[in-house]
JSON list of C-alpha atoms in Angstrom, two decimals:
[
{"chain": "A", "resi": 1, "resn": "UNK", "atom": "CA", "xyz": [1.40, 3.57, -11.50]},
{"chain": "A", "resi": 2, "resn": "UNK", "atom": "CA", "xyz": [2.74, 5.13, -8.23]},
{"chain": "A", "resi": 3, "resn": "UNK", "atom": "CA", "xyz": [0.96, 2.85, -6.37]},
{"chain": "A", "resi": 4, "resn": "UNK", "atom": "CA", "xyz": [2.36, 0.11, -7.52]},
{"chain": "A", "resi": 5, "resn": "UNK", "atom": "CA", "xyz": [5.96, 1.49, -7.62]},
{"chain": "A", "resi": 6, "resn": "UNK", "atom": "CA", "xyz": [6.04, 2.28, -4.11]},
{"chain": "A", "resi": 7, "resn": "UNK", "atom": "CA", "xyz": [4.79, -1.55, -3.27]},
{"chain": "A", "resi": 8, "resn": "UNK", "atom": "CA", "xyz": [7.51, -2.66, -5.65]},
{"chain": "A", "resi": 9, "resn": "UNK", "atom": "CA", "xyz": [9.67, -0.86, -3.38]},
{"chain": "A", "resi": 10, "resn": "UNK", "atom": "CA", "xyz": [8.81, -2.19, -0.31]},
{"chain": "A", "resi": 11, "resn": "UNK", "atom": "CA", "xyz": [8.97, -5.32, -1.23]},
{"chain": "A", "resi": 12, "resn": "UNK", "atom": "CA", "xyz": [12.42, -4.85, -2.54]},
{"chain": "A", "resi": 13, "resn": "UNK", "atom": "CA", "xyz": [13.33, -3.04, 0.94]},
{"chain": "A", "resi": 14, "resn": "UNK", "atom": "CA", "xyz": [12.19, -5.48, 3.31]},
{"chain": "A", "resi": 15, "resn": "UNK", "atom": "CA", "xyz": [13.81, -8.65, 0.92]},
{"chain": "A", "resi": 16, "resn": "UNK", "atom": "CA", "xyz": [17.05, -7.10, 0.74]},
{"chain": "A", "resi": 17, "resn": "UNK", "atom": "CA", "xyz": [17.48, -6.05, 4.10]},
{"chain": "A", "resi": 18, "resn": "UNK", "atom": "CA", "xyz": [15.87, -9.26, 5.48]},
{"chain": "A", "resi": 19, "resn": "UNK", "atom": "CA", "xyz": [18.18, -10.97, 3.23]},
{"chain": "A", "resi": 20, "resn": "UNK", "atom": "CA", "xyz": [21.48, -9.19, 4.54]},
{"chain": "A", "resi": 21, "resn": "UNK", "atom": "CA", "xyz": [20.20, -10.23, 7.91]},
{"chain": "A", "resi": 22, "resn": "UNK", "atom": "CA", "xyz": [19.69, -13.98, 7.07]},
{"chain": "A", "resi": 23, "resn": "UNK", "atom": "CA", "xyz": [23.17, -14.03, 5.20]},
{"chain": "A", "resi": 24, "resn": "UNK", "atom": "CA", "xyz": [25.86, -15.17, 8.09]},
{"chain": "A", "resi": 25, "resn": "UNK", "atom": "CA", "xyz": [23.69, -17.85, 8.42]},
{"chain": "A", "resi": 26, "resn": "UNK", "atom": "CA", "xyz": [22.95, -18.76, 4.76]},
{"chain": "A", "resi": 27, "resn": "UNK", "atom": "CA", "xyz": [26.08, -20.75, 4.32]},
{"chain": "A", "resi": 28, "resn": "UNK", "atom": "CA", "xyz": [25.50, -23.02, 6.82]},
{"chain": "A", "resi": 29, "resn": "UNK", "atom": "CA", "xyz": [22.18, -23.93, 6.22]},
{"chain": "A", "resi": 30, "resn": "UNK", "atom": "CA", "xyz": [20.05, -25.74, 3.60]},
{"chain": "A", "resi": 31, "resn": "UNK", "atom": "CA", "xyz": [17.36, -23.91, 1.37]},
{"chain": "A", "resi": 32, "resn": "UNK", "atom": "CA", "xyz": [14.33, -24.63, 3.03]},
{"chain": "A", "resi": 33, "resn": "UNK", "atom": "CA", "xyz": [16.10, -23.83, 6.67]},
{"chain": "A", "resi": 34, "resn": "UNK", "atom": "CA", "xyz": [17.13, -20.35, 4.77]},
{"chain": "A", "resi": 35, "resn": "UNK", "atom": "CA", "xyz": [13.43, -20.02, 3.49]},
{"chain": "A", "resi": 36, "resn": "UNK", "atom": "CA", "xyz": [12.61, -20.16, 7.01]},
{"chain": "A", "resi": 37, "resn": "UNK", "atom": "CA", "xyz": [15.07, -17.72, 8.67]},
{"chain": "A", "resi": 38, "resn": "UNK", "atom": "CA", "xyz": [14.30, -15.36, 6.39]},
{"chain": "A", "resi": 39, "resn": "UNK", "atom": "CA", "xyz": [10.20, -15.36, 6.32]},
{"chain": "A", "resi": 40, "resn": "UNK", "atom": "CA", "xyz": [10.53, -13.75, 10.30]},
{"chain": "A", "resi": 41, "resn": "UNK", "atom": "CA", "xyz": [12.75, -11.07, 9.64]},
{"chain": "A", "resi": 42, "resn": "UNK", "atom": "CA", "xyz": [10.50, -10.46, 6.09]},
{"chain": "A", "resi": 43, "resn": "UNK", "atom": "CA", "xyz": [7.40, -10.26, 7.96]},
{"chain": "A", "resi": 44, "resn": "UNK", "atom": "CA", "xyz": [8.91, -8.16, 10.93]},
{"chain": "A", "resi": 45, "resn": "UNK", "atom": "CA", "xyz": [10.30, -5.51, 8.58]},
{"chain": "A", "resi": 46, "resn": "UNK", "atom": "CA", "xyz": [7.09, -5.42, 6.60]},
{"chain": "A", "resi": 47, "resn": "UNK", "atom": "CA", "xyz": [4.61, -4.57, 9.80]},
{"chain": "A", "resi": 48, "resn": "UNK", "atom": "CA", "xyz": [7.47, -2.20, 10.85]},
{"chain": "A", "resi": 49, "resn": "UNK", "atom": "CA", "xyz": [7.08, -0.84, 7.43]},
{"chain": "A", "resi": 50, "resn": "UNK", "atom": "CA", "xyz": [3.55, -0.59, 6.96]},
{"chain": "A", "resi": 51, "resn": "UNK", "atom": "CA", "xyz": [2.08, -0.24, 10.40]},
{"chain": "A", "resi": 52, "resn": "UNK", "atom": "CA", "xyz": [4.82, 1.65, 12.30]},
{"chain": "A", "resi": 53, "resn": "UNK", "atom": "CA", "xyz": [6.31, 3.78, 9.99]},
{"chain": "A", "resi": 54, "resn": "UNK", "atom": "CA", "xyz": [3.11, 4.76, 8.33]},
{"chain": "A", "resi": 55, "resn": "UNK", "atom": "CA", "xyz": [1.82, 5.30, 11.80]},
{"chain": "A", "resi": 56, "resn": "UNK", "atom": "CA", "xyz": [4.50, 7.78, 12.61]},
{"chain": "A", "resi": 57, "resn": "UNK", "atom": "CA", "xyz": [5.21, 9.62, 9.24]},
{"chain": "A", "resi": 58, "resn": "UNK", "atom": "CA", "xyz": [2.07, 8.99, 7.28]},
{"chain": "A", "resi": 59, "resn": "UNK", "atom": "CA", "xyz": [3.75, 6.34, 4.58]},
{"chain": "A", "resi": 60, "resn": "UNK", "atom": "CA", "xyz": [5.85, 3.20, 4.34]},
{"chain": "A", "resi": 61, "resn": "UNK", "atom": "CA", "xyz": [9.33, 3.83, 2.70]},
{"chain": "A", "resi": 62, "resn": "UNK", "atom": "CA", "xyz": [8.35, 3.14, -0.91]},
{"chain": "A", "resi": 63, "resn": "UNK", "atom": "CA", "xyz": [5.50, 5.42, -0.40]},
{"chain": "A", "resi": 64, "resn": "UNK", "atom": "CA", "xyz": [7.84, 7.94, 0.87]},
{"chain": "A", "resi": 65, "resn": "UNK", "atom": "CA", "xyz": [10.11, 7.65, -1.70]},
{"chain": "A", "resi": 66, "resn": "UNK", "atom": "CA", "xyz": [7.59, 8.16, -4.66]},
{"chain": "A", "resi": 67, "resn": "UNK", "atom": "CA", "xyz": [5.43, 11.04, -2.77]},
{"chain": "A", "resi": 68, "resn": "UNK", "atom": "CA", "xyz": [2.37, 8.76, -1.40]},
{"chain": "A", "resi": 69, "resn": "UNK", "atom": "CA", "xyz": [0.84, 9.17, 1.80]},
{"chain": "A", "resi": 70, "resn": "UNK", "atom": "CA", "xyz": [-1.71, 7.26, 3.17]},
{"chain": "A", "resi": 71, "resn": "UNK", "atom": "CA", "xyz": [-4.98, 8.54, 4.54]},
{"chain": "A", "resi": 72, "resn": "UNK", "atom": "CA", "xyz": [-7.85, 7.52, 6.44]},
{"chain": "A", "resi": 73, "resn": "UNK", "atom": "CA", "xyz": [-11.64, 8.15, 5.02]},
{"chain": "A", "resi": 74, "resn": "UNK", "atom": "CA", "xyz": [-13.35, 10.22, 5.35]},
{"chain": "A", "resi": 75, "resn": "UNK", "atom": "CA", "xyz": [-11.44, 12.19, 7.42]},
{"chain": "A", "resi": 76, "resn": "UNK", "atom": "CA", "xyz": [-8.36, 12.21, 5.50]},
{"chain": "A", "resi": 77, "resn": "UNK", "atom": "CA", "xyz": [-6.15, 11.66, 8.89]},
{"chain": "A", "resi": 78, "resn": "UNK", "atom": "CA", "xyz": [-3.33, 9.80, 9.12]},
{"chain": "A", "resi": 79, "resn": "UNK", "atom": "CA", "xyz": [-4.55, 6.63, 10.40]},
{"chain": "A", "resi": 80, "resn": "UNK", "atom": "CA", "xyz": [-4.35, 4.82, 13.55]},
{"chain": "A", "resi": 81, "resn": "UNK", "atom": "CA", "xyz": [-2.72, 1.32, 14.20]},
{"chain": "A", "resi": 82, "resn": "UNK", "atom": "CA", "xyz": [-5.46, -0.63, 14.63]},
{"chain": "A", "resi": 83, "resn": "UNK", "atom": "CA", "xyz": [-6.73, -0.03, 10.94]},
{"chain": "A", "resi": 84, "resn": "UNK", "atom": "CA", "xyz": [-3.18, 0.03, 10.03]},
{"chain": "A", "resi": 85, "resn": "UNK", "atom": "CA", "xyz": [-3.00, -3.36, 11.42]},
{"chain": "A", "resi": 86, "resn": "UNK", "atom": "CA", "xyz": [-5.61, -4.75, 9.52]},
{"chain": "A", "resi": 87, "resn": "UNK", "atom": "CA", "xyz": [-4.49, -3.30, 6.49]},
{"chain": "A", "resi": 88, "resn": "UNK", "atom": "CA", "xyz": [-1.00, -5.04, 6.56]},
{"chain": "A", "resi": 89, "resn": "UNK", "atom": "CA", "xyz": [-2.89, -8.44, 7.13]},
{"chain": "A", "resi": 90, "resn": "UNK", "atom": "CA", "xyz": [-4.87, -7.84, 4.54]},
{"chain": "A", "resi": 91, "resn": "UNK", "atom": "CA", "xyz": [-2.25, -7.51, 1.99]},
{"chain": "A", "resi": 92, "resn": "UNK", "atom": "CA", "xyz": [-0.44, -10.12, 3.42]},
{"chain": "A", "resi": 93, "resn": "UNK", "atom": "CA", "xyz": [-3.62, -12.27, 2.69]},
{"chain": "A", "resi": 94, "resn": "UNK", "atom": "CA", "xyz": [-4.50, -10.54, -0.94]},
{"chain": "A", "resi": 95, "resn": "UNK", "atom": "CA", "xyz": [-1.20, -10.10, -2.57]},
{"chain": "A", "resi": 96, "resn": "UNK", "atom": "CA", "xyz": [-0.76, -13.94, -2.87]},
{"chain": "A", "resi": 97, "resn": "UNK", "atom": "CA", "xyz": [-4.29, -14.82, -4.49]},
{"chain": "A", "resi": 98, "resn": "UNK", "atom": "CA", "xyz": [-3.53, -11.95, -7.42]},
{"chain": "A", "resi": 99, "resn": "UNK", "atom": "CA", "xyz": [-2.34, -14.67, -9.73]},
{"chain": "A", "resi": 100, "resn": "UNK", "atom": "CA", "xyz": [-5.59, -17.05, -9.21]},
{"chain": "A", "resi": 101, "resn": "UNK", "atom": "CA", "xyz": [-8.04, -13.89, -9.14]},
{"chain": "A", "resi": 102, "resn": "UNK", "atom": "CA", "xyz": [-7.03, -13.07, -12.60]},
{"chain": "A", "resi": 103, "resn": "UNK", "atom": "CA", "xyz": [-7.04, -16.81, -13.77]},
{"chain": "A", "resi": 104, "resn": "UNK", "atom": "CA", "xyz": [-10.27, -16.62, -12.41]},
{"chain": "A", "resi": 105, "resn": "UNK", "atom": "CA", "xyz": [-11.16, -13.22, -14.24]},
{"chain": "A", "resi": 106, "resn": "UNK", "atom": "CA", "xyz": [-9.60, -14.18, -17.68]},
{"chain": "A", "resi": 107, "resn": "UNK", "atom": "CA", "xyz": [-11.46, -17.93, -17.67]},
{"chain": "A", "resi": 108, "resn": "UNK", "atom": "CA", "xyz": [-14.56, -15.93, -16.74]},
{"chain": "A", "resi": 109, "resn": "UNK", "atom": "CA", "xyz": [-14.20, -13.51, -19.40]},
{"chain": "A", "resi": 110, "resn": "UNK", "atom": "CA", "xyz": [-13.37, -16.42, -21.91]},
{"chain": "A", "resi": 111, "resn": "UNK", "atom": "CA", "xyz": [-17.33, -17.90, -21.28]},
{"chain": "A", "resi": 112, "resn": "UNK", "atom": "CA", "xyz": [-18.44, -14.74, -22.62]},
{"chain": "A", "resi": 113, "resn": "UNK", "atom": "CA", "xyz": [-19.62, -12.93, -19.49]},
{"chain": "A", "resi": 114, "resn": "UNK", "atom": "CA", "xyz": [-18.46, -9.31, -19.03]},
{"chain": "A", "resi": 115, "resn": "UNK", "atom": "CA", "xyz": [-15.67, -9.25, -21.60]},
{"chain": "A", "resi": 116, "resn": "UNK", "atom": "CA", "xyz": [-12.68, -6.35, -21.54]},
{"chain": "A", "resi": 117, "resn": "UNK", "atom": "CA", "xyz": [-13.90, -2.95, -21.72]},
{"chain": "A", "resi": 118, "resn": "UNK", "atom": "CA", "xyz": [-13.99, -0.13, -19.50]},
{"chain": "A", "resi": 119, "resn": "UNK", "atom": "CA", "xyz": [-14.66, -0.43, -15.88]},
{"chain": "A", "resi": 120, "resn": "UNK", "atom": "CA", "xyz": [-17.51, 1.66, -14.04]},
{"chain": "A", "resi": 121, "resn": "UNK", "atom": "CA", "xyz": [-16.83, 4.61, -11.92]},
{"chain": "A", "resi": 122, "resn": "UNK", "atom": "CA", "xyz": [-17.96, 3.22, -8.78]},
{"chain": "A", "resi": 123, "resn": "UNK", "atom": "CA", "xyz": [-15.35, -0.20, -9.40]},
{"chain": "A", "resi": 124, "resn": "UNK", "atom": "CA", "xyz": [-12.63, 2.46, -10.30]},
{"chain": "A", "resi": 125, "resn": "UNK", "atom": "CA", "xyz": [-13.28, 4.31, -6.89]},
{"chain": "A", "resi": 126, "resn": "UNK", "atom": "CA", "xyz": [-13.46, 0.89, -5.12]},
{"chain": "A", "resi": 127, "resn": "UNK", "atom": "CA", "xyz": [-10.11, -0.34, -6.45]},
{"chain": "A", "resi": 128, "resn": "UNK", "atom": "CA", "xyz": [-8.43, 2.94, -5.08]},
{"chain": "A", "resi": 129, "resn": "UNK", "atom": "CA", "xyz": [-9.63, 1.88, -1.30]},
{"chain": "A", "resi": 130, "resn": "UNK", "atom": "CA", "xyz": [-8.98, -1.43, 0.98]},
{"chain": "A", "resi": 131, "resn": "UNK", "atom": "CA", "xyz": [-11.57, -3.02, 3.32]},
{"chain": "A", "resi": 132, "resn": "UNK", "atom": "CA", "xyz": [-9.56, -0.83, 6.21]},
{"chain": "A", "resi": 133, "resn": "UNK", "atom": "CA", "xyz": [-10.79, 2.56, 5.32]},
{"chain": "A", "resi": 134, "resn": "UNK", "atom": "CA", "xyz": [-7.65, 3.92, 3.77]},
{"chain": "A", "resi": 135, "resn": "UNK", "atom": "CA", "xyz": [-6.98, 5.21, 0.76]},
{"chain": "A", "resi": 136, "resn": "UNK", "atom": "CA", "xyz": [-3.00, 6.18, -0.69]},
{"chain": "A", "resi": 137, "resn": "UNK", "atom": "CA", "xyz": [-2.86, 9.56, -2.05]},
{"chain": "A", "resi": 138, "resn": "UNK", "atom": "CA", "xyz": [0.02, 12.17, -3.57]},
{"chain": "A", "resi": 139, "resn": "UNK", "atom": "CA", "xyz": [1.60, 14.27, -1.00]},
{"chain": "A", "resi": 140, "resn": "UNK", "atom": "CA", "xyz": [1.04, 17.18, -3.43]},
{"chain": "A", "resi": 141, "resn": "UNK", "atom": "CA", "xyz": [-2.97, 16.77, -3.74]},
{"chain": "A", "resi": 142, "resn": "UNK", "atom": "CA", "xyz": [-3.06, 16.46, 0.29]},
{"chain": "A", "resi": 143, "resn": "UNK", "atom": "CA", "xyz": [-1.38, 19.37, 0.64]},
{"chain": "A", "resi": 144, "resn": "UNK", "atom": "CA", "xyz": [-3.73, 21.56, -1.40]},
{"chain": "A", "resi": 145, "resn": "UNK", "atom": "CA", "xyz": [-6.95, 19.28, -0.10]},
{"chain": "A", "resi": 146, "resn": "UNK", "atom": "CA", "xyz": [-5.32, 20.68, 3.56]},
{"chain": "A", "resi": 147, "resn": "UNK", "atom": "CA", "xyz": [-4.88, 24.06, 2.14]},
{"chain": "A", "resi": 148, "resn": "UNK", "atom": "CA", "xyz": [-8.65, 23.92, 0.54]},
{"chain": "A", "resi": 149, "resn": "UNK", "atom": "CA", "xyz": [-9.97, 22.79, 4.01]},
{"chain": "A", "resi": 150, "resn": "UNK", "atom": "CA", "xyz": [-8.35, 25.22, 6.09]},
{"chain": "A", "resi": 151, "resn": "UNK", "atom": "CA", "xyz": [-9.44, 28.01, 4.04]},
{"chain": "A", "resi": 152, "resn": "UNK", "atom": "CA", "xyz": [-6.00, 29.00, 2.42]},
{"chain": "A", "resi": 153, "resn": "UNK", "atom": "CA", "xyz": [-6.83, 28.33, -1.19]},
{"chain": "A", "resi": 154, "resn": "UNK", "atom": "CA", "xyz": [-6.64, 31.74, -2.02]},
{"chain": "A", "resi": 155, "resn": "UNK", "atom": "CA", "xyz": [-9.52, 34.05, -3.02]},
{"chain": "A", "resi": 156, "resn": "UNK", "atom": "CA", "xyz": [-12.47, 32.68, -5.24]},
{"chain": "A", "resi": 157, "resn": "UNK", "atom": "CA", "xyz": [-14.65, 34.25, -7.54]},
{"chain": "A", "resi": 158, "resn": "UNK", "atom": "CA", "xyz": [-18.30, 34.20, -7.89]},
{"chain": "A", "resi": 159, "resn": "UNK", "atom": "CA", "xyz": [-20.70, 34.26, -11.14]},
{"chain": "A", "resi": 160, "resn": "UNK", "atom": "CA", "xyz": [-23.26, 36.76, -9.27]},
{"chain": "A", "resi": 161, "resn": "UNK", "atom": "CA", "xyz": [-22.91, 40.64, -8.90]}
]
């Protein structure tokens, strides 16, 4: 649910601030001419967003504001802005073919085929991950992964004498 926030955020960020930057002009210009002076500034804030930003700190502003960073496997770095690159494209391609994917899903599901029910393990785990290699996770849990890593987790106990 996190997840999803923090997108819903960044959305919101980069349309209202795009939108206060199109505004002076808004008055004087028809709908489709606003459309279009306010798709650059949209797009420019977004790759500033999610390359730039989560290049530098780790996680876009959404995903700063609800505690998500953004990791690369299996390394769990921060990533680098080539990957970060094609991340942000790839969203820009997905996020519009959601509503036909689950048209697509639901008519499928309708013939019969694989009807609702729970989903596998491995289609869980593949969800959670994009074709770039990344994966968003709490700050919290890579904190103590960091911690386990390094060594720091504190003393552990064994079952044998």
């Amino acid at each position: 649910m996190r997840r999803y926030l923090a997108v819903g955020l960044d959305c919101y960020l980069c349309l209202v601030t795009g939108g206060l930057l199109v505004r002076p002009y808004a008055d004087s210009a028809s709908v489709p001419q606003v459309v279009g002076l306010l798709i650059g500034p949209v797009l420019v804030l977004s790759f500033l967003n999610q390359v730039v930003l989560t290049a530098v700190v780790g996680a876009g502003a959404g995903k700063l504001i609800m505690g998500i960073r953004v990791v690369s496997l299996p390394d769990v770095r921060r990533p680098g802005p080539g990957r970060l690159t094609r991340r942000w494209l790839y969203g820009l391609c997905w996020l519009p073919l959601q509503p036909w994917y689950g048209l697509r899903a639901r008519l499928a599901g309708a013939g019969g085929g694989g009807g609702p029910g729970p989903r596998p393990a491995c289609e869980e785990a593949a969800a959670r991950t994009d074709p770039a290699g990344l994966r968003q996770v709490r700050r919290s849990d890579l904190a103590a992964h960091r911690r386990a890593v390094a060594g720091r987790a504190g003393p552990r106990t064994t079952g044998s004498p």
